[in-house]
Every structure is written in structure tokens, then in C-alpha cells.
């Protein structure tokens, strides 16, 4: 069967935080007579179909049904597949990157000031604001209250909502279309500008365009359009089967797992030793505190507060959070009568998410298997375990200060700490009880693998996101990060992606700043 | 015989599932079968080798119980079963540790992934959020505003003066 062929000026692959921001930035190229295309592997969803049921929605929206494992199966990686990428399932925590991290990257030409200007614009587009006091649930109140009683300073962060009803289902796809993301904001703007968006189109490989009368410039994509029916989501606008897309510039934004995998599949590993490496994910786990009385926990926006005063010294931060029955069951260490008793206290549970800032190391990496699918070789280092244990101790103190009568800590044995053990938290919660593989660790802040920088031994992309040595190929997603961001990353991903897309716009003769003005 | 990875092992899995989720002791066979079907649907995405290993693990857990306690898994009461399996999960053999963790996670998925099981725990999230909430109202007062900082580096949508 012969493949269909399409020629465009610029193609963006992937439509999450990075791809969505990039495609919006490229919209003005259409007015200048250029053809711009967005290819997304997952379907386009209609949020009114989102059921709020944990398994259905995880199976529909997440890669591997929400259970994408690291190679040793010790950590679960969460990322979504659909128009909007992981912004379909993110909580919407909208925080700016710490200046120390961006400055520490030492990427020439990447200025903190420039990023802040860009992300402030995305904040306005996404309706980023604080949840009003009256709509903050007990789970968040108790986090703030616990911190305050300890003399610590909790920070209220803003979230990106328009018309939030407080259904608390953000990580299962917002059924009210209230949580803003690229599928609702940036991609529709790009479509209005004339960009073509094709879903259920998986890019298998990228290669240089063959030389010839019209070729020899840019890249060629081997694309597979999936026509198998899915329970939720629209069919592709392209016919199922193989497509060849030729583009003068190709921007890859498949996320920190699939972007390195696509480039590796395309044979770029031989010339780019850093490809897939220095990969980080801010590993996280949930802690639970049990109160005497019911709380508002599974109602209201789930997240409004964080505490990060120990981030520089101890490499962790804490956020209020609330998860669903299966995820909660999975995250409570162990099983049996005590595990079940605690789950049955769901209405009285307070939750805190412990996040570690992991070091970017060359051996933490994305590779591919024989079929070309990604395999993530990532191990929790001793330093990360220590950070998680310290974070657990701090979270336990917050729970008790907020009035909890017991705290479930995966790195304690027995796992349940009672109020009368408050003075023994350091002794009870300890690295020696953190059994790798028996603690439910997951990660949703996936970063690196195509890091920016000038040195090709340690970087894959230039400071403008162009793949070293391949002038037509660019990266615009979380894989650009040089290190863990030490905070929730989506706004920074968007700002960086726009920075990359702007360079491509200039290449095509369009001044992006003037176009935005 | 039932299809799938774990469904055909229902008789051998039930005592393990009861140890993981004691409420299962009161469940009908049909309810257990439905939970295993949910787990199997999830497992269908996994490599065949992993599915084979899980089946071997189920048998191994029965054998290990007998070797270490001289009792069958089924004859131990639920608390004793859970204690023994927890020992295996916290034990020195990495593969067994990860295996038990993986099996309990998959069985939790099948059991708690059922909306009714979630509701039985008291999970009442709904699309309509606050408007449909029938539970308690927020009770802990919000700390005075001076007690919390807002956004570490700038008001949303605005560029701080020093970066303008
Ligand atoms: C549950 C969850 C909660 C989160 N909460 C927050 C939060 O509150 N705040 C925050 O700042 N961050 C949050 N994050 C992280 C944030 O969502 C990500 O950092 C961000 O979306 C990453 O953007 P990205 O463009 O790199 O990748 P993604 O957003 O994951 O997008 C990648 C896209 O590429 C597509 N794709 C992959 N391979 C191909 C291919 N071969 N061909 C075509 N398309 C392909 C995928 O289907 C996907 O749509 C959360 C993440 C998750 C999973
Ligand atoms: S809490 Fe708000 S943003 Fe989150 S799912 Fe519910 S309505 Fe949507």
C-alpha cells in the first residue's frame, strides 16, 4: 500500500504543555502563507464524556492506563495521551520556576526575565488565579494550619481554572471543562489562526528529507494514523494508515519519555551521546493523616498549598493533595486489616504529597527496546531516598500539628505513627524502612533526556532547542530541562516551548513578538 | 475455564485477595470474578512474560506459606495470612518483594477500581462538586492571611517590577 504524502512548512509533534504552546506561537506563520501542522498520537476528547470513574478515565487518558513503569518496575510514571497531552490530567498548579534553577542551568541566551514575561502571558491566557478562601477545602486548610502551628510558612499557589465547581477530579480529566490546558486554550487559538490539527497520528520516525529537485531540505516523518475505534474520543480527520509528512522544520514535543524515544528510534543516538540521559522525575509519594472527624477532602479543588522552606538544604517540597480510592489504596504501604481500616476512614483522611528533587545523572535515562518503545532506566538514589524520608518526617509533623491522631508513613515500621509518638518521628521514620519496590513511588514531573546546552557531550539541543547538528529538528517540551525544576513544571515547559517556536518563526521570516503584539 | 491471566486462578487467588482486602471475605464469587476481570483487563497491556511470572508467583506464595508455617494459606486466618505475606513483601529477596507489591497493587486495582467499592470507603467526589456535596462543611478556619505567603515570585499574570 502506498502512503499518503503531505508537505508543510512546520510540523509540531505532540500537543501537551510544550506542543500546545509551540503551535500557538506558530499560528502567525499561517498568515504569512506557511502551512503549519500539529500531529498528536492520542484522540481529541469531549470533556462532557469524562465520567470521573477512576479506572475508566485512567485507561482512557493515561499512557499504559496510568501504570507506565520504570525498567525495574519500582516507580510508576504518569503522563497522558490525547489532544492536550498531560495538561488533560494535570492538577493545574501554576507556579513559576525558581530563579536559582534557571540561572544554574547556565544556558546562554536563556534568561529568567524572558521566561517570566512568557509565562505571565500564559497565566493570563489560562485564567491562573487563587482559589477563593470560601472554596478551600479542609484538606488544604489543615495543611496551611499545620504549617503555621509549626512556625513554617505555607504558600498558597494559583491554579488555572475558569468556572471550577470543585469536583476534585482534575487528575481524571475535568468533567466541567473548567481546568484550562492546551486543548482548551492554546490549540483552539492555533486552529483559529489556520493551523491543521490531526489526532490519532503517531510519529514513528523522523529522517532528513531526501535530496532532489524539491527535497533535501528539512525532514520527513513516518506517521501511522490509528483508525481502531476507541470508547471515548473522536476519530482522526486523516484516513487510517501510513502517511509521509515532509516539513522544512520539525518540532518534537512528545514529552520527556517519548521525545528521547522518538529521536533514538530515528537513529540519532549515535551522534548525540547525551540523548535520553540526565533524566529526572521528582519522585513522589502520598502520606495520609487520620483525623477524628470527617473533612471536606474529595470536594473542592484538590490543591492550593505547598511548603518548600527546606528545598535547598534537604531537596524536597510538600503539597496538599487528594487522590482517588485505588491510587490511595496503592499508596498506603502494605495491605490487610490495618490497611483496610485506614482506607475506610477515607472521609477523615488528610493527604500530603511528598516530592523529592532528584539529581540529573547521566545513567538515569530513557532508552528503547527492540520494538523502539521507550524503556526508562531510573533508580531511586540514596540521596533521593534521604530527601523522601526527610520530607515524610516534615509531613508527619504537619499532620500532627493540624490535629491528626495518626499518620501513615511508608518509611516507618510499623507504618502507622500515633500522636504519642510525635517526639520520636525522626527515629520511627527512617531510610532503613524505605524498601525500594515496596513503597509506592510515582512521578508526574518528567524532565530531561534532550537537555539544552552548548556542549554536545552533555546536551542534545542548543540553547534555542535545535537538535545539535540537525538544523531542521527542534525539541519543545519538558525533555529540554537540564535538571529537575524543583517545582511543578508545566508553566516553564510552555515558556521554553514558546522560546523554541519563536526561533523557528524567525527562521521562516515572521517576527513572533510583533505578531503577538 | 475463565479467560485472562488471573481469572483462571480465582480459587487460589481468593485467599490472597482476602489477605490484601479483608472485606473480600464477605464477597460473592461473582464479585471476586468481576474484580479479577478488571485486573486482567489492565494486565492485557503487559508483556506475556510478566503475566507468566504473576501466575508463578501465586503458586509460589502458597508453597512458601506451607514451607514457613506448615499450614496452607487458606487455613490461616486473614490477619495471619496478611502478616505472613507482609513478611514476604518486606523480606530480603528483591524479586519476591516487588512481586508481592505488584500483585497487591493489581488486585487493589481490580477491587477498589470498582466504583461501588470506592463509594463504600466514603469517596463521594462528583462532577457537581460543592453543589452536590452532602458531607460536612469546611470546619477548620483558614489561617489569617499573614500566616501564608502567596505565590513565591509574582502575582499571576504580572511581571514583577525588577523583571519588567
Ligand atoms: C497527573 C499529573 C498531574 C500534574 N499536575 C501538574 C500541575 O499541577 N502543575 C504542573 O506544573 N505540572 C503538572 N504536571 C506535569 C505537567 O503536566 C507536565 O510537566 C507537562 O504537561 C509536560 O509537557 P510536555 O509537552 O513535555 O509533555 P505532555 O504534556 O505529556 O505531552 C506530550 C504529548 O505528545 C504526544 N505524543 C507522544 N509520542 C508521540 C508520537 N510519537 N507521535 C505523536 N504524538 C506523540 C502525547 O500523546 C502527548 O499528548 C502533572 C502531570 C500529571 C501526569
Ligand atoms: S476541581 Fe475544578 S478544575 Fe478540578 S476537575 Fe473539578 S471542576 Fe475541574
XYZ file of C-alpha atoms and ligand atoms in Angstrom:
742
model
C 0.000 0.000 0.000
C 1.410 3.444 -0.839
C 1.465 6.048 1.904
C -0.347 9.362 1.648
C 2.020 12.324 1.331
C 1.750 15.801 2.801
C 4.160 18.745 2.574
C 4.155 21.530 5.140
C 6.498 24.239 6.324
C 6.474 23.380 10.022
C 5.134 20.369 11.879
C 4.805 20.048 15.657
C 4.613 16.532 17.105
C 2.739 16.268 20.403
C 0.136 18.614 21.857
C 0.819 18.784 25.610
C 2.169 21.764 27.524
C 5.117 22.057 25.133
C 3.456 21.214 21.801
C 0.384 23.308 22.636
C 2.448 26.386 23.468
C 4.625 25.883 20.385
C 1.706 25.501 17.965
C 0.028 28.617 19.296
C 3.257 30.572 18.807
C 3.460 29.315 15.209
C -0.096 30.407 14.334
C 1.073 33.711 12.777
C 3.106 31.742 10.202
C -0.189 30.778 8.572
C -0.969 34.449 7.937
C 2.411 34.671 6.241
C 1.307 31.934 3.836
C 3.017 28.983 5.536
C 1.486 25.593 6.196
C 1.656 24.525 9.841
C 0.570 21.115 11.126
C 0.135 19.570 14.585
C 0.255 15.781 14.923
C -0.956 14.145 18.127
C -0.931 10.447 18.884
C -3.983 10.439 21.180
C -7.577 11.371 20.363
C -9.430 14.654 20.707
C -11.743 14.352 23.701
C -15.033 15.935 24.607
C -14.831 16.717 28.315
C -18.559 16.152 28.810
C -17.822 12.443 28.328
C -15.361 12.362 31.240
C -17.004 10.053 33.765
C -14.899 10.724 36.849
C -14.539 6.944 37.275
C -11.002 6.130 38.235
C -10.260 3.083 36.076
C -12.220 4.232 33.036
C -10.556 7.607 32.950
C -7.055 6.355 33.764
C -7.432 3.784 30.979
C -8.676 6.447 28.571
C -6.339 9.336 29.265
C -3.072 7.978 30.632
C -0.237 6.180 28.881
C -0.340 2.498 29.875
C -3.572 3.153 31.763
C -1.637 5.243 34.304
C 0.777 2.443 35.087
C 3.819 3.150 32.908
C 6.631 1.544 34.915
C 10.345 2.248 35.094
C 12.523 -0.651 33.873
C 12.824 -2.092 37.391
C 9.060 -1.568 37.891
C 9.726 0.305 41.151
C 8.234 3.649 40.054
C 5.081 4.444 38.111
C 5.322 7.306 35.630
C 2.188 9.320 34.912
C 1.643 11.106 31.609
C -1.310 11.434 29.295
C -2.012 10.795 25.634
C -4.640 12.857 23.885
C -5.070 16.318 22.422
C -3.730 18.443 25.279
C -1.233 15.808 26.468
C -0.642 15.754 30.205
C -2.469 19.076 30.588
C -5.626 16.940 30.305
C -4.835 15.346 33.648
C -2.622 17.825 35.462
C -3.954 19.460 38.589
C -3.311 22.934 37.266
C -0.850 24.018 39.936
C 0.610 27.087 38.286
C 3.948 28.043 39.752
C 6.903 29.860 38.306
C 10.352 28.286 38.170
C 12.832 29.176 40.897
C 15.347 31.686 39.566
C 18.222 29.724 41.118
C 17.382 26.700 38.926
C 17.136 28.563 35.611
C 20.279 30.608 36.352
C 22.016 27.379 37.449
C 21.385 25.827 34.022
C 23.765 28.419 32.528
C 22.180 28.096 29.103
C 23.474 31.060 27.071
C 20.643 33.298 25.931
C 18.058 31.650 28.184
C 17.106 34.448 30.524
C 14.921 34.163 33.576
C 13.418 37.554 32.810
C 12.356 36.424 29.333
C 10.761 33.249 30.722
C 8.793 35.215 33.309
C 7.388 37.509 30.606
C 6.304 34.481 28.614
C 4.749 32.576 31.477
C 2.939 35.639 32.802
C 1.196 35.730 29.408
C 0.288 32.036 29.679
C -1.048 32.687 33.181
C -3.362 35.351 31.767
C -4.461 33.070 28.928
C -5.151 30.203 31.325
C -7.081 32.201 33.914
C -4.472 31.483 36.591
C -5.638 32.734 39.972
C -6.009 31.763 43.628
C -8.908 29.598 44.776
C -11.103 31.916 46.894
C -10.890 31.280 50.653
C -14.503 30.117 50.869
C -13.815 27.353 48.324
C -10.727 25.950 50.004
C -11.433 22.548 51.473
C -10.377 21.187 54.858
C -7.597 19.126 53.348
C -5.862 22.320 52.214
C -6.856 24.315 55.291
C -5.284 21.708 57.544
C -2.064 21.742 55.530
C -1.802 25.507 55.947
C -2.873 25.345 59.588
C -0.380 22.586 60.418
C 2.490 24.536 58.845
C 1.503 27.710 60.646
C 1.337 25.995 64.038
C 4.888 24.761 63.471
C 6.022 28.291 62.633
C 6.545 27.325 58.991
C 5.259 29.393 56.071
C 2.860 27.604 53.728
C 2.472 29.210 50.330
C -0.815 29.384 48.514
C -0.240 28.866 44.827
C -2.529 29.799 41.983
C -4.336 27.345 39.712
C -5.665 27.648 36.172
C -9.434 27.481 36.330
C -12.474 29.033 34.719
C -15.758 28.042 36.333
C -14.384 25.371 38.689
C -17.178 23.568 40.560
C -14.843 21.867 42.988
C -15.398 18.326 41.785
C -11.886 17.327 42.817
C -11.490 15.151 39.731
C -8.742 17.142 37.981
C -6.383 14.171 37.566
C -9.128 12.164 35.846
C -9.842 14.901 33.309
C -12.019 17.841 34.347
C -15.642 16.886 33.547
C -16.649 20.553 33.665
C -14.105 21.870 31.187
C -13.054 24.264 33.946
C -9.388 23.365 34.201
C -7.533 25.217 31.485
C -4.967 23.445 29.343
C -3.605 23.442 25.826
C -6.638 21.537 24.462
C -8.937 24.334 25.609
C -6.793 27.444 25.200
C -3.667 27.349 23.035
C -4.665 24.723 20.444
C -8.061 26.304 19.648
C -6.237 29.632 19.183
C -3.833 27.956 16.752
C -6.745 26.339 14.901
C -8.462 29.696 14.597
C -5.241 31.001 13.062
C -5.418 28.259 10.431
C -3.141 25.536 11.799
C -4.206 21.985 10.892
C -4.545 19.623 13.861
C -4.533 15.871 13.274
C -5.119 13.462 16.142
C -4.519 9.736 16.491
C -1.424 10.294 14.350
C 1.633 8.654 15.867
C 5.019 9.635 14.503
C 7.169 6.555 14.194
C 10.380 8.083 12.890
C 11.952 11.299 11.646
C 14.659 11.409 8.980
C 16.327 14.002 6.773
C 14.360 14.747 3.600
C 15.916 13.025 0.575
C 17.875 15.252 -1.761
C 16.099 16.024 -5.055
C 14.519 18.828 -7.034
C 12.241 19.818 -4.166
C 13.771 17.743 -1.387
C 16.985 17.888 0.538
C 15.627 20.449 2.906
C 14.038 19.678 6.233
C 12.776 16.370 7.494
C 10.442 13.527 6.657
C 8.116 11.914 9.150
C 6.804 8.395 9.029
C 3.324 8.628 10.555
C 0.765 5.990 11.454
C -2.846 7.097 11.754
C -4.801 4.796 14.027
C -8.329 4.011 12.925
C -9.275 1.437 15.554
C -12.401 2.561 17.394
C -11.903 3.843 20.958
C -14.610 4.094 23.625
C -14.020 7.822 24.056
C -12.544 10.409 21.721
C -13.058 11.474 18.126
C -11.641 9.630 15.114
C -8.792 11.184 13.175
C -9.519 13.595 10.357
C -6.945 11.688 8.282
C -7.624 8.237 6.844
C -6.179 5.372 8.869
C -2.852 4.018 7.619
C 0.638 5.232 6.766
C 1.352 8.887 5.999
C 4.556 10.604 4.989
C 4.896 14.205 6.104
C 7.680 16.366 4.749
C 8.425 19.592 6.599
C 11.084 22.282 6.433
C 11.158 22.321 10.220
C 10.102 19.642 12.677
C 9.403 20.419 16.336
C 9.222 17.383 18.615
C 7.116 17.816 21.770
C 6.200 14.259 22.751
C 7.147 14.701 26.411
C 10.198 13.598 28.377
C 9.635 9.886 27.711
C 8.545 9.845 24.083
C 10.704 12.652 22.668
C 14.006 10.939 23.533
C 12.483 7.627 22.381
C 11.447 9.072 19.009
C 14.898 10.546 18.435
C 16.551 7.263 19.463
C 14.250 5.309 17.125
C 15.291 7.688 14.391
C 18.919 6.711 14.857
C 20.144 9.945 16.431
C 21.701 8.208 19.430
C 24.904 7.519 17.500
C 25.785 11.199 17.153
C 24.207 12.506 20.345
C 25.762 10.769 23.367
C 23.562 12.700 25.818
C 20.302 11.619 24.165
C 17.893 10.173 26.718
C 20.254 10.876 29.624
C 20.229 13.168 32.669
C 16.590 12.278 33.066
C 14.738 13.327 36.235
C 11.179 12.969 37.513
C 10.781 14.463 41.022
C 9.671 11.138 42.540
C 6.707 11.443 44.861
C 4.539 9.509 47.253
C 1.422 10.178 49.245
C 1.211 10.425 53.019
C -2.017 10.161 54.905
C -3.073 11.607 58.262
C -6.153 10.332 60.068
C -8.406 12.803 61.876
C -11.192 12.190 64.377
C -13.904 13.774 62.276
C -14.928 13.924 58.622
C -13.253 16.518 56.421
C -14.066 18.138 53.132
C -11.390 16.331 51.162
C -12.899 14.858 47.973
C -14.698 18.095 47.204
C -13.190 21.427 46.211
C -10.126 21.956 44.077
C -7.600 19.438 45.420
C -4.509 21.622 45.602
C -3.813 25.110 46.868
C -0.869 24.945 49.273
C 2.755 23.956 49.251
C 5.641 24.186 51.678
C 9.158 24.453 50.326
C 11.308 26.056 53.011
C 13.738 23.092 53.127
C 14.075 22.707 49.380
C 17.623 23.985 49.001
C 19.104 22.208 52.012
C 17.084 18.990 52.067
C 15.914 18.658 48.443
C 12.181 18.197 48.895
C 8.893 20.055 48.925
C 5.390 19.196 50.109
C 1.978 19.866 48.590
C -1.556 19.284 49.787
C -3.196 16.673 47.557
C -6.160 14.311 47.383
C -6.360 11.082 45.426
C -8.927 8.512 44.423
C -9.712 5.147 46.071
C -7.427 2.893 44.036
C -4.494 5.320 43.977
C -4.896 5.818 47.719
C -5.047 2.072 48.361
C -1.939 1.584 46.261
C -0.058 4.352 48.020
C -0.705 3.144 51.541
C 2.127 0.736 52.192
C 1.158 -2.857 52.910
C -2.252 -4.473 52.964
C -4.552 -6.408 55.261
C -6.736 -5.341 58.181
C -4.835 -2.164 59.146
C -4.605 -1.011 55.520
C -8.333 -1.577 55.061
C -9.212 0.175 58.309
C -7.347 3.271 57.202
C -8.968 3.260 53.765
C -12.380 3.003 55.375
C -11.534 6.189 57.233
C -11.345 7.934 53.831
C -13.725 10.731 54.878
C -11.415 11.538 57.787
C -8.160 11.453 55.824
C -5.864 14.357 55.110
C -3.251 13.867 52.371
C 0.127 15.374 51.619
C 2.277 14.725 48.566
C 5.978 14.375 49.239
C 8.164 15.350 46.260
C 11.923 14.883 46.048
C 14.239 16.987 43.886
C 16.321 14.289 42.224
C 19.747 14.940 40.744
C 20.189 14.864 36.976
C 22.617 11.996 36.337
C 23.857 10.539 33.049
C 22.799 6.992 33.940
C 19.192 7.910 34.632
C 17.941 7.596 31.108
C 15.321 6.810 28.516
C 16.332 4.008 26.142
C 14.323 1.989 23.614
C 13.583 -1.710 23.363
C 13.781 -3.871 20.248
C 10.388 -2.587 19.089
C 11.523 1.029 19.510
C 9.302 1.621 22.545
C 10.651 3.635 25.468
C 12.224 1.968 28.498
C 13.056 4.249 31.414
C 16.129 3.186 33.375
C 15.729 5.109 36.586
C 16.740 4.189 40.117
C 15.948 5.963 43.343
C 19.377 7.054 44.576
C 20.303 7.120 48.264
C 20.161 10.922 48.142
C 16.593 10.815 46.809
C 15.508 8.290 49.431
C 17.006 10.509 52.130
C 15.103 13.501 50.733
C 11.855 11.496 50.760
C 12.433 10.356 54.317
C 13.125 13.916 55.493
C 10.027 15.055 53.619
C 7.995 12.340 55.324
C 9.162 13.492 58.746
C 8.180 17.086 57.944
C 4.791 15.986 56.609
C 4.165 13.884 59.731
C 4.796 16.990 61.846
C 2.325 18.989 59.756
C -0.353 16.290 60.143
C 0.048 16.130 63.913
C 0.185 19.906 64.270
C -3.065 20.027 62.289
C -4.683 17.651 64.786
C -4.330 14.232 63.132
C -4.467 11.318 65.536
C -2.357 9.007 63.367
C -0.100 9.238 60.336
C 0.626 6.541 57.781
C 4.265 6.746 56.704
C 5.668 4.281 54.138
C 9.163 4.728 55.552
C 8.196 3.742 59.115
C 7.738 0.254 60.564
C 5.064 -0.202 61.717
C 3.766 2.263 59.174
C 1.242 3.912 61.492
C 2.565 6.631 63.801
C 0.305 7.658 66.653
C 0.095 11.040 68.392
C 2.064 9.794 71.382
C 4.955 9.010 69.055
C 5.276 12.611 67.874
C 8.560 13.087 69.692
C 10.012 10.009 68.008
C 9.298 10.891 64.400
C 12.993 11.034 63.420
C 13.621 7.608 64.884
C 10.411 5.992 63.558
C 10.652 7.358 60.024
C 13.953 6.208 58.649
C 15.805 5.271 55.456
C 16.227 1.701 56.731
C 12.442 1.238 56.454
C 12.227 2.605 52.940
C 12.203 -0.640 50.978
C 12.660 0.185 47.310
C 9.959 -1.687 45.457
C 7.630 -1.935 48.450
C 6.900 1.794 48.680
C 4.523 3.164 46.055
C 6.528 5.855 44.363
C 5.176 7.622 41.322
C 6.242 10.587 39.244
C 4.370 13.082 37.077
C 7.074 15.726 36.638
C 9.099 14.014 33.926
C 12.018 16.103 32.690
C 15.213 15.885 30.679
C 16.594 13.491 28.106
C 17.114 16.169 25.418
C 18.707 18.787 27.639
C 19.738 22.158 26.303
C 23.313 23.347 26.299
C 26.261 24.108 24.101
C 28.402 21.059 24.862
C 27.304 18.089 22.745
C 28.818 15.667 25.255
C 26.265 16.680 27.864
C 23.472 18.287 25.835
C 21.221 17.251 22.955
C 19.756 20.601 21.979
C 21.166 24.083 21.503
C 20.052 26.971 23.715
C 17.309 27.538 21.107
C 16.098 23.941 21.275
C 17.563 22.855 17.938
C 18.971 19.323 17.962
C 22.756 19.635 17.705
C 23.896 19.079 14.135
C 20.355 18.788 12.696
C 19.241 22.297 11.643
C 15.645 21.305 10.787
C 14.923 19.384 14.009
C 13.891 21.044 17.280
C 12.602 19.989 20.691
C 9.964 21.951 22.625
C 8.885 20.121 25.764
C 9.934 19.024 29.248
C 12.793 16.965 27.860
C 14.744 20.230 27.364
C 15.250 20.675 31.123
C 18.841 20.375 32.303
C 17.895 19.430 35.854
C 14.778 18.879 37.900
C 12.909 22.184 38.151
C 12.321 21.845 41.903
C 8.685 22.859 41.466
C 5.684 21.919 39.297
C 6.861 22.342 35.713
C 4.048 22.990 33.237
C 4.308 26.787 33.012
C 8.051 26.560 32.480
C 7.549 23.890 29.802
C 5.188 26.253 27.978
C 7.546 29.216 28.256
C 10.512 27.176 26.994
C 8.476 25.707 24.133
C 7.451 29.175 23.018
C 11.097 30.277 23.184
C 11.949 27.404 20.793
C 8.975 28.029 18.490
C 9.872 31.715 18.256
C 13.290 30.824 16.873
C 11.581 28.668 14.217
C 9.167 31.510 13.375
C 12.105 33.869 12.815
C 13.689 31.300 10.530
C 10.519 31.482 8.425
C 10.601 35.261 8.321
C 7.993 36.026 10.963
C 8.811 38.195 13.978
C 6.924 36.458 16.792
C 6.929 39.417 19.171
C 5.455 41.683 16.512
C 2.870 39.022 15.609
C 1.786 38.691 19.250
C 1.554 42.438 19.684
C -12.365 -22.103 32.360
C -12.278 -18.308 32.656
C -10.037 -16.356 30.265
C -7.321 -13.954 31.307
C -4.186 -14.048 33.438
C -5.579 -14.227 36.947
C -9.240 -15.114 36.463
C -8.464 -18.825 35.871
C -6.655 -18.825 39.252
C -9.650 -17.492 41.195
C -9.711 -20.346 43.707
C -6.016 -19.935 44.532
C -6.189 -16.140 44.468
C -9.159 -15.673 46.731
C -7.277 -16.367 49.995
C -4.577 -13.942 48.879
C -7.097 -11.283 47.867
C -8.821 -11.695 51.247
C -5.497 -11.136 52.974
C -4.960 -7.952 50.959
C -8.564 -6.696 51.267
C -10.321 -8.375 54.222
C -13.769 -7.165 53.019
C -13.448 -9.708 50.214
C -14.221 -12.440 52.751
C -17.855 -11.273 52.501
C -17.869 -11.004 48.713
C -19.625 -13.414 46.371
C -17.661 -15.414 43.822
C -19.193 -13.248 41.107
C -17.861 -10.084 42.778
C -14.391 -11.599 43.044
C -14.593 -12.698 39.403
C -15.542 -9.141 38.385
C -12.551 -7.738 40.298
C -10.190 -10.218 38.645
C -11.644 -9.344 35.252
C -10.814 -5.670 35.872
C -7.275 -6.633 36.846
C -6.947 -8.878 33.796
C -8.112 -6.062 31.516
C -5.257 -3.949 32.873
C -2.813 -6.852 32.603
C -3.670 -7.391 28.950
C -1.372 -4.423 28.160
C 1.576 -6.089 29.893
C 4.184 -8.363 28.321
C 3.365 -12.091 28.281
C 6.468 -12.829 30.396
C 5.203 -10.629 33.200
C 1.807 -12.319 33.133
C 3.503 -15.700 33.352
C 5.604 -14.532 36.304
C 2.478 -13.403 38.139
C 0.893 -16.820 37.747
C 4.065 -18.451 39.063
C 4.107 -16.003 41.972
C 0.593 -17.008 43.059
C 1.692 -20.640 43.276
C 4.965 -19.652 44.966
C 3.117 -17.742 47.689
C 1.062 -20.844 48.516
C 4.188 -23.013 48.596
C 6.150 -20.511 50.691
C 3.333 -20.267 53.219
C 3.344 -24.012 53.621
C 7.133 -24.198 53.912
C 7.335 -21.485 56.554
C 4.153 -22.114 58.572
C 3.361 -25.777 57.839
C -0.194 -24.587 57.191
C -1.977 -23.919 53.939
C -2.606 -20.293 53.122
C -6.338 -20.944 53.124
C -6.283 -22.447 56.623
C -4.660 -19.371 58.195
C -7.000 -16.662 59.385
C -6.963 -13.433 57.381
C -4.789 -11.497 59.834
C -2.200 -14.303 59.934
C -2.221 -14.567 56.134
C -1.678 -10.826 55.831
C 1.150 -10.944 58.400
C 2.898 -13.725 56.515
C 2.556 -12.048 53.132
C 3.776 -8.761 54.614
C 6.883 -10.597 55.811
C 7.473 -11.772 52.258
C 6.909 -8.250 50.940
C 9.378 -6.782 53.418
C 11.797 -9.691 53.069
C 15.315 -9.756 51.644
C 14.504 -11.205 48.217
C 14.023 -8.256 45.879
C 12.077 -10.189 43.236
C 9.565 -11.515 45.786
C 9.247 -8.087 47.380
C 8.451 -6.478 44.059
C 6.236 -9.414 43.088
C 4.025 -9.148 46.170
C 3.899 -5.383 45.798
C 2.902 -5.755 42.165
C 0.286 -8.408 42.859
C -1.334 -6.427 45.677
C -1.375 -3.317 43.510
C -3.060 -5.170 40.648
C -5.594 -6.770 42.961
C -6.313 -3.396 44.583
C -6.924 -2.043 41.094
C -9.497 -4.752 40.440
C -11.207 -4.327 43.796
C -11.071 -0.604 44.555
C -11.383 0.301 40.882
C -15.000 -0.753 41.188
C -16.955 2.484 41.776
C -19.096 0.756 44.424
C -16.034 -0.282 46.409
C -14.770 3.299 46.252
C -18.110 4.643 47.423
C -18.122 2.131 50.284
C -14.928 3.752 51.550
C -16.634 7.149 51.636
C -15.281 8.600 48.396
C -18.019 10.941 47.206
C -16.409 13.105 44.548
C -18.877 14.158 41.885
C -18.829 16.250 38.763
C -21.077 18.774 40.506
C -18.550 19.351 43.298
C -19.668 21.698 46.064
C -23.202 21.927 44.647
C -23.789 18.206 45.161
C -21.766 17.759 48.326
C -23.819 16.164 51.078
C -20.992 15.746 53.575
C -19.654 18.069 56.231
C -18.906 21.707 55.523
C -15.361 23.064 55.833
C -14.593 23.269 59.524
C -11.023 24.302 60.070
C -10.745 28.085 59.916
C -8.295 29.333 57.333
C -5.232 30.745 59.000
C -5.044 34.533 58.984
C -3.608 35.730 55.748
C -0.323 36.919 57.231
C 0.317 33.265 58.098
C 0.710 32.250 54.485
C 2.555 33.713 51.596
C 1.007 33.920 48.149
C 2.909 32.838 45.043
C 6.611 32.874 45.643
C 7.621 35.021 42.695
C 4.969 37.330 41.396
C 1.210 37.744 41.173
C -0.330 35.556 38.461
C -0.300 37.257 35.080
C 2.019 40.033 36.212
C 5.715 40.578 35.785
C 7.436 41.786 38.951
C 8.911 45.280 38.674
C 12.512 44.122 38.854
C 11.948 41.920 35.783
C 9.745 44.288 33.770
C -1.373 13.564 36.922
C -0.498 14.742 36.593
C -0.631 15.912 37.329
C 0.188 17.004 37.046
N -0.030 18.179 37.717
C 0.728 19.264 37.396
C 0.456 20.523 37.999
O -0.493 20.663 38.776
N 1.255 21.571 37.687
C 2.316 21.445 36.819
O 3.035 22.427 36.624
N 2.562 20.270 36.216
C 1.787 19.185 36.457
N 2.018 18.002 35.813
C 3.146 17.928 34.855
C 2.796 18.559 33.524
O 1.527 18.124 33.086
C 3.882 18.184 32.528
O 5.126 18.627 33.042
C 3.700 18.797 31.161
O 2.417 18.542 30.633
C 4.768 18.246 30.219
O 4.584 18.768 28.943
P 5.184 18.039 27.669
O 4.794 18.837 26.496
O 6.622 17.789 27.917
O 4.504 16.578 27.606
P 2.989 16.141 27.602
O 2.113 17.207 28.159
O 2.949 14.821 28.261
O 2.615 15.991 26.050
C 3.217 15.072 25.178
C 2.239 14.735 24.059
O 2.939 14.093 22.991
C 2.119 13.050 22.470
N 2.993 12.068 21.802
C 3.888 11.238 22.395
N 4.523 10.491 21.456
C 4.007 10.853 20.263
C 4.273 10.431 18.933
N 5.196 9.517 18.660
N 3.548 10.981 17.936
C 2.604 11.936 18.189
N 2.344 12.377 19.447
C 3.036 11.845 20.469
C 1.423 12.509 23.694
O 0.273 11.769 23.345
C 1.131 13.788 24.475
O -0.109 14.333 24.111
C 1.193 16.913 36.045
C 1.318 15.740 35.301
C 0.468 14.664 35.552
C 0.621 13.420 34.739
S -11.906 20.710 40.860
Fe -12.442 22.233 39.319
S -10.816 22.044 37.793
Fe -10.706 20.198 39.034
S -11.954 18.724 37.945
Fe -13.320 19.765 39.388
S -14.252 21.473 38.272
Fe -12.488 20.721 37.110
